[in-house]
Short mmCIF file of C-alpha atoms in Angstrom, two decimals:
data_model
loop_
_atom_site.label_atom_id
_atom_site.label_comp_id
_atom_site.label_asym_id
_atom_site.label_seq_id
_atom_site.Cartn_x
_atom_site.Cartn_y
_atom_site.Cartn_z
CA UNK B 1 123.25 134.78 27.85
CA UNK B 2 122.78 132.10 30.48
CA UNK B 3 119.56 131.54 31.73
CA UNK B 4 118.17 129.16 34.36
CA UNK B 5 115.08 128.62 34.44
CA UNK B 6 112.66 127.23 37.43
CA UNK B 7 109.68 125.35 36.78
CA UNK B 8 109.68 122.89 33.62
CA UNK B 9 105.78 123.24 33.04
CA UNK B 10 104.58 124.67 29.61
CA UNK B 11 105.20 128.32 30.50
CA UNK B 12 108.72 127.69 31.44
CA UNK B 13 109.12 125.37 28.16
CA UNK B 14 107.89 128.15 26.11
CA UNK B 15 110.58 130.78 27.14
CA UNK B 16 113.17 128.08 27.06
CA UNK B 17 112.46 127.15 23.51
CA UNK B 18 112.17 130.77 22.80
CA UNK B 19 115.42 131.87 24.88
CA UNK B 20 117.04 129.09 22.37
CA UNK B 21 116.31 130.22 19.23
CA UNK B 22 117.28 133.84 19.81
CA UNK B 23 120.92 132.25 20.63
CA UNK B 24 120.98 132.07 24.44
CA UNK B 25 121.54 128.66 26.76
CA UNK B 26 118.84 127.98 28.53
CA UNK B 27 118.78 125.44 32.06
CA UNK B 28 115.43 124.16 32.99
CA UNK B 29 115.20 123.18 36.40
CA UNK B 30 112.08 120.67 38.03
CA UNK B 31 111.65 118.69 41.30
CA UNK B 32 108.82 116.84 39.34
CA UNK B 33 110.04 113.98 37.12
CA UNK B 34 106.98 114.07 34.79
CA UNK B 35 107.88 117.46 34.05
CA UNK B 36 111.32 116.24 32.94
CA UNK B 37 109.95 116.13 28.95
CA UNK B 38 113.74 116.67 27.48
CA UNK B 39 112.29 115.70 24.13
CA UNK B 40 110.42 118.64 24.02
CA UNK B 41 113.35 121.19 24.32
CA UNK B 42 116.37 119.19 23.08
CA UNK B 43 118.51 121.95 22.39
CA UNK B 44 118.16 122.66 26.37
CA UNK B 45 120.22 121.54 29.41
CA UNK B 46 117.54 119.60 32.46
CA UNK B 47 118.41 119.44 35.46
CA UNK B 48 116.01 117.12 38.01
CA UNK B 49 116.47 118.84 41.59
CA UNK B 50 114.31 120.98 43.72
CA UNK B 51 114.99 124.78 42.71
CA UNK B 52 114.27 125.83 46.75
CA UNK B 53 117.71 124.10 47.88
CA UNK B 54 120.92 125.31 47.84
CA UNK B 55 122.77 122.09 46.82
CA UNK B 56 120.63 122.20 43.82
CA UNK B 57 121.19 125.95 43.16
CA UNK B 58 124.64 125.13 42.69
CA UNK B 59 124.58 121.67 40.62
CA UNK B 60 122.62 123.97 38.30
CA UNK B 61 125.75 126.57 38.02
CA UNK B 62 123.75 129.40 39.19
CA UNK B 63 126.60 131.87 39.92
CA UNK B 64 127.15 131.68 36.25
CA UNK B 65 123.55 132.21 35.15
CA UNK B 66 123.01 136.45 33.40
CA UNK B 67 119.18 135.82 34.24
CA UNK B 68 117.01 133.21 36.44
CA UNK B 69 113.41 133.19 35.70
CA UNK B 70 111.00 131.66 38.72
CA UNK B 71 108.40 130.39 36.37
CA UNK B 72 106.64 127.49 38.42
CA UNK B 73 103.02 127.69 38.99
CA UNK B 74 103.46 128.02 43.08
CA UNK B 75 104.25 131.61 44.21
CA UNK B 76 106.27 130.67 47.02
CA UNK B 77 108.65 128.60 45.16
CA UNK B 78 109.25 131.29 42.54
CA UNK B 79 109.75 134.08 45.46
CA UNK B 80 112.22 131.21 47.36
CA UNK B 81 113.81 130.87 43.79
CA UNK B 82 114.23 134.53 43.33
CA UNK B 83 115.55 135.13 46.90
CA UNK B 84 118.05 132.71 46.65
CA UNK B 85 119.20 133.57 42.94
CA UNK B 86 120.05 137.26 43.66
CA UNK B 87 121.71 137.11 47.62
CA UNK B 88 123.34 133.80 47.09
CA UNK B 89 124.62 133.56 43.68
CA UNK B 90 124.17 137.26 42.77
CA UNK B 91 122.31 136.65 39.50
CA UNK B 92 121.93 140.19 37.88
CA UNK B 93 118.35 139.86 36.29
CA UNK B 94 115.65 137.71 38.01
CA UNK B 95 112.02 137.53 36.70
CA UNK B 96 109.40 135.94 38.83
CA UNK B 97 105.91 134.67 37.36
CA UNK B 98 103.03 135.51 39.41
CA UNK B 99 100.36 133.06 39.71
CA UNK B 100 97.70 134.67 42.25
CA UNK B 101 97.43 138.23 41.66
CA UNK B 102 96.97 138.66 45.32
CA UNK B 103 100.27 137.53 45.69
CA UNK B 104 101.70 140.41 43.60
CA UNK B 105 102.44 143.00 46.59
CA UNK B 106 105.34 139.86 47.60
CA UNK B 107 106.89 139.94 44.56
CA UNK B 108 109.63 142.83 45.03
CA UNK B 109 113.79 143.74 45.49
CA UNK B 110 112.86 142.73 49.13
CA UNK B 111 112.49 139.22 47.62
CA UNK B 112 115.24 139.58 44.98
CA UNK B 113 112.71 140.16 42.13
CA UNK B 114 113.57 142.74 39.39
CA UNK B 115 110.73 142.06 37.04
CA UNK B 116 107.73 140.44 38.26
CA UNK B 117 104.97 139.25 35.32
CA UNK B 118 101.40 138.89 36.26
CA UNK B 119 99.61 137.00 33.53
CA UNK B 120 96.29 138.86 34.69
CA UNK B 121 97.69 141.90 34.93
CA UNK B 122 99.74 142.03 31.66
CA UNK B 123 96.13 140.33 29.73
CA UNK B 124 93.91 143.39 31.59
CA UNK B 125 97.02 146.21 30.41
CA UNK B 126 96.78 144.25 26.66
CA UNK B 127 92.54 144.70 26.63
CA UNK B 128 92.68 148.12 27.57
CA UNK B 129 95.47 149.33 25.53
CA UNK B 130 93.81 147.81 22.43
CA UNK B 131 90.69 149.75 23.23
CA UNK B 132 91.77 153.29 25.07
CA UNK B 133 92.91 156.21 23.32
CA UNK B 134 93.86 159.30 25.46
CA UNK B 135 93.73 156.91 28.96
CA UNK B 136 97.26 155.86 30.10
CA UNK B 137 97.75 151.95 30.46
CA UNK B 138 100.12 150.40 32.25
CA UNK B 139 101.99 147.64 30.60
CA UNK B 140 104.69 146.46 32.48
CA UNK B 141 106.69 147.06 36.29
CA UNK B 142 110.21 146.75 36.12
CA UNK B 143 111.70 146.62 39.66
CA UNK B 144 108.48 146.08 41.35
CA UNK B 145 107.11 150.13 40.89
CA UNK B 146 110.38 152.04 40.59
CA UNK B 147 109.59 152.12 36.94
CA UNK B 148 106.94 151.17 34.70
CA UNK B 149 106.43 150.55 30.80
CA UNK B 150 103.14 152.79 29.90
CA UNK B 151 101.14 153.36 27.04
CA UNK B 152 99.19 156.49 25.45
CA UNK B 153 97.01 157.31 22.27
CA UNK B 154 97.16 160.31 21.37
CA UNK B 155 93.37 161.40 21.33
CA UNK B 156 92.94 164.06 18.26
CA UNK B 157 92.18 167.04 20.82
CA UNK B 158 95.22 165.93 22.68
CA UNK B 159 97.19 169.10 23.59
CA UNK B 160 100.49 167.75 22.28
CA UNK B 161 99.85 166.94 19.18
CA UNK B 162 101.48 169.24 16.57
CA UNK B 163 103.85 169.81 19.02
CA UNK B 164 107.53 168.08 18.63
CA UNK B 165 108.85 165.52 21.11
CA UNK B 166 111.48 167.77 22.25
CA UNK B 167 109.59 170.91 23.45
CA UNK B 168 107.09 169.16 25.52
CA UNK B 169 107.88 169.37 29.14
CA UNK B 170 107.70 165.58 30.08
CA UNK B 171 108.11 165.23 33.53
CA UNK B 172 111.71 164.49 35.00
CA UNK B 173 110.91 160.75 35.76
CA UNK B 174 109.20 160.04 32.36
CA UNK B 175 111.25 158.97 29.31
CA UNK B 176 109.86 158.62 25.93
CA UNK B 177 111.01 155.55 24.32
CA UNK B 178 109.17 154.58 21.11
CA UNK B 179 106.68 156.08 19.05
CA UNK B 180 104.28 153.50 17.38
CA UNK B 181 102.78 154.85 14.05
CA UNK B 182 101.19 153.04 11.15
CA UNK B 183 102.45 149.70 12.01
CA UNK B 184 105.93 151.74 12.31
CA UNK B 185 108.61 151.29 15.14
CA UNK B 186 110.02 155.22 15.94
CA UNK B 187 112.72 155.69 18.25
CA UNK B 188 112.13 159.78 19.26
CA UNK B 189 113.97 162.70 18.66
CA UNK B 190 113.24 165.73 19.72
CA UNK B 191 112.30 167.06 16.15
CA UNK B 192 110.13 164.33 15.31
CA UNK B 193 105.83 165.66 15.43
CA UNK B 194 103.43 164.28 17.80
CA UNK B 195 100.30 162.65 15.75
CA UNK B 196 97.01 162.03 16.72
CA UNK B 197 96.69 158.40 17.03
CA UNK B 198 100.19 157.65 17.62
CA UNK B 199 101.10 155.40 20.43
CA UNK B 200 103.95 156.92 22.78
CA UNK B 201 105.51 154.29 25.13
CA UNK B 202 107.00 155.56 28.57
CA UNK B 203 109.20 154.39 31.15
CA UNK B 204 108.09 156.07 33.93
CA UNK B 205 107.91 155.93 37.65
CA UNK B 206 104.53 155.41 39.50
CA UNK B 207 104.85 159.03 41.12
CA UNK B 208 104.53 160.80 37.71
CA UNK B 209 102.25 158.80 36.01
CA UNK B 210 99.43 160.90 36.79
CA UNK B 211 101.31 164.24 35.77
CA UNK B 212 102.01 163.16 32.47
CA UNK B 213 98.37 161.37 31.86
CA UNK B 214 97.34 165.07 32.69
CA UNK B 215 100.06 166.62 30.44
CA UNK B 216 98.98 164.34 27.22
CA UNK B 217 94.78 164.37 27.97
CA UNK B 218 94.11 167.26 28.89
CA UNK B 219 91.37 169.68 26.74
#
């Protein structure tokens, strides 16, 4: 893939050097020239210019960018970023970091976001699904609360478990996507037993998260 990327601080360095070494190219984009540190990401293309502007947006080749991640630390420049990246150049995947959770409710398809990443939100979600069994944790939003990326442990009592993955009556918008068990990646079929203690990861939307919380606590 192609991937642009906004903001050239030390988050956005991260995922470029990551991006790289799974195989993808990777454009970092910064209006600040200290943050202009090619030696740091060699393997990366920099471009100097002010992500907001549309001159810019095409210097950096966006219409040929698969993803654009808005990674600066200012909210409104990643939600400009994102804006610009889906109506203008049509990007098919944006991802928008945001840096003031009160910001979050902005950061939607209104504003050309598809994935929106809250560092305190995502760190919260980690604690508690480290620590909660039978309480379902939400992970991750993908398209700002069409669908989310939840988390359950099965509690011992938990009704389900015995049962197979294919005779329990998930609810319509809840897919079950992995099964983590003993340090073990499962993709589900519907023969495969439900354990106590295993960790079932949903996509889900927000309107049936409480049904199936119900469905896999209750006693």
């Amino acid at each position: 893939m192609r991937v642009a990327i906004a903001g050239a601080g030390a988050v956005g360095r991260s995922i470029a050097a990551e991006l790289l070494e799974n195989g993808h190219e990777v454009l970092l984009i910064d209006v600040d020239p200290r943050a202009i540190k090619i030696d740091s990401v060699p393997r990366a293309e920099w471009l100097l210019a002010d992500a907001c502007e549309i001159a810019s947006l095409d210097e950096a080749g966006l219409n040929n960018c698969h993803v654009v991640v808005a990674s600066s630390g200012d909210d409104k420049v990643n939600l400009v970023v994102s804006l610009l990246a889906k109506t203008e150049y049509g990007v098919p995947r944006v991802v928008a970091r945001i840096n003031h959770p009160n910001n979050e409710w902005l950061f939607n398809e209104s504003w050309g976001v598809d994935v929106a990443v809250s560092t305190p939100r995502l760190l919260s979600a980690l604690v508690e699904e480290a620590v909660s069994v039978g309480d379902l944790v939400r992970l991750m939003t993908f398209r700002q609360g069409q669908a989310n990326l939840v988390e359950l442990t099965l509690a011992e009592d938990a009704p389900v478990v015995g049962q197979r993955a294919g005779s329990v009556p998930w609810p319509v918008d809840a897919a079950l996507v992995a099964i983590l068990r003993e340090g073990r990646v499962l993709v589900p079929t519907a023969d495969d037993p439900l354990e106590a203690g295993d960790e079932l990861l949903f996509v889900a939307s927000q309107e049936v998260e409480q049904e199936l919380a119900h469905l896999l606590s209750q006693h």
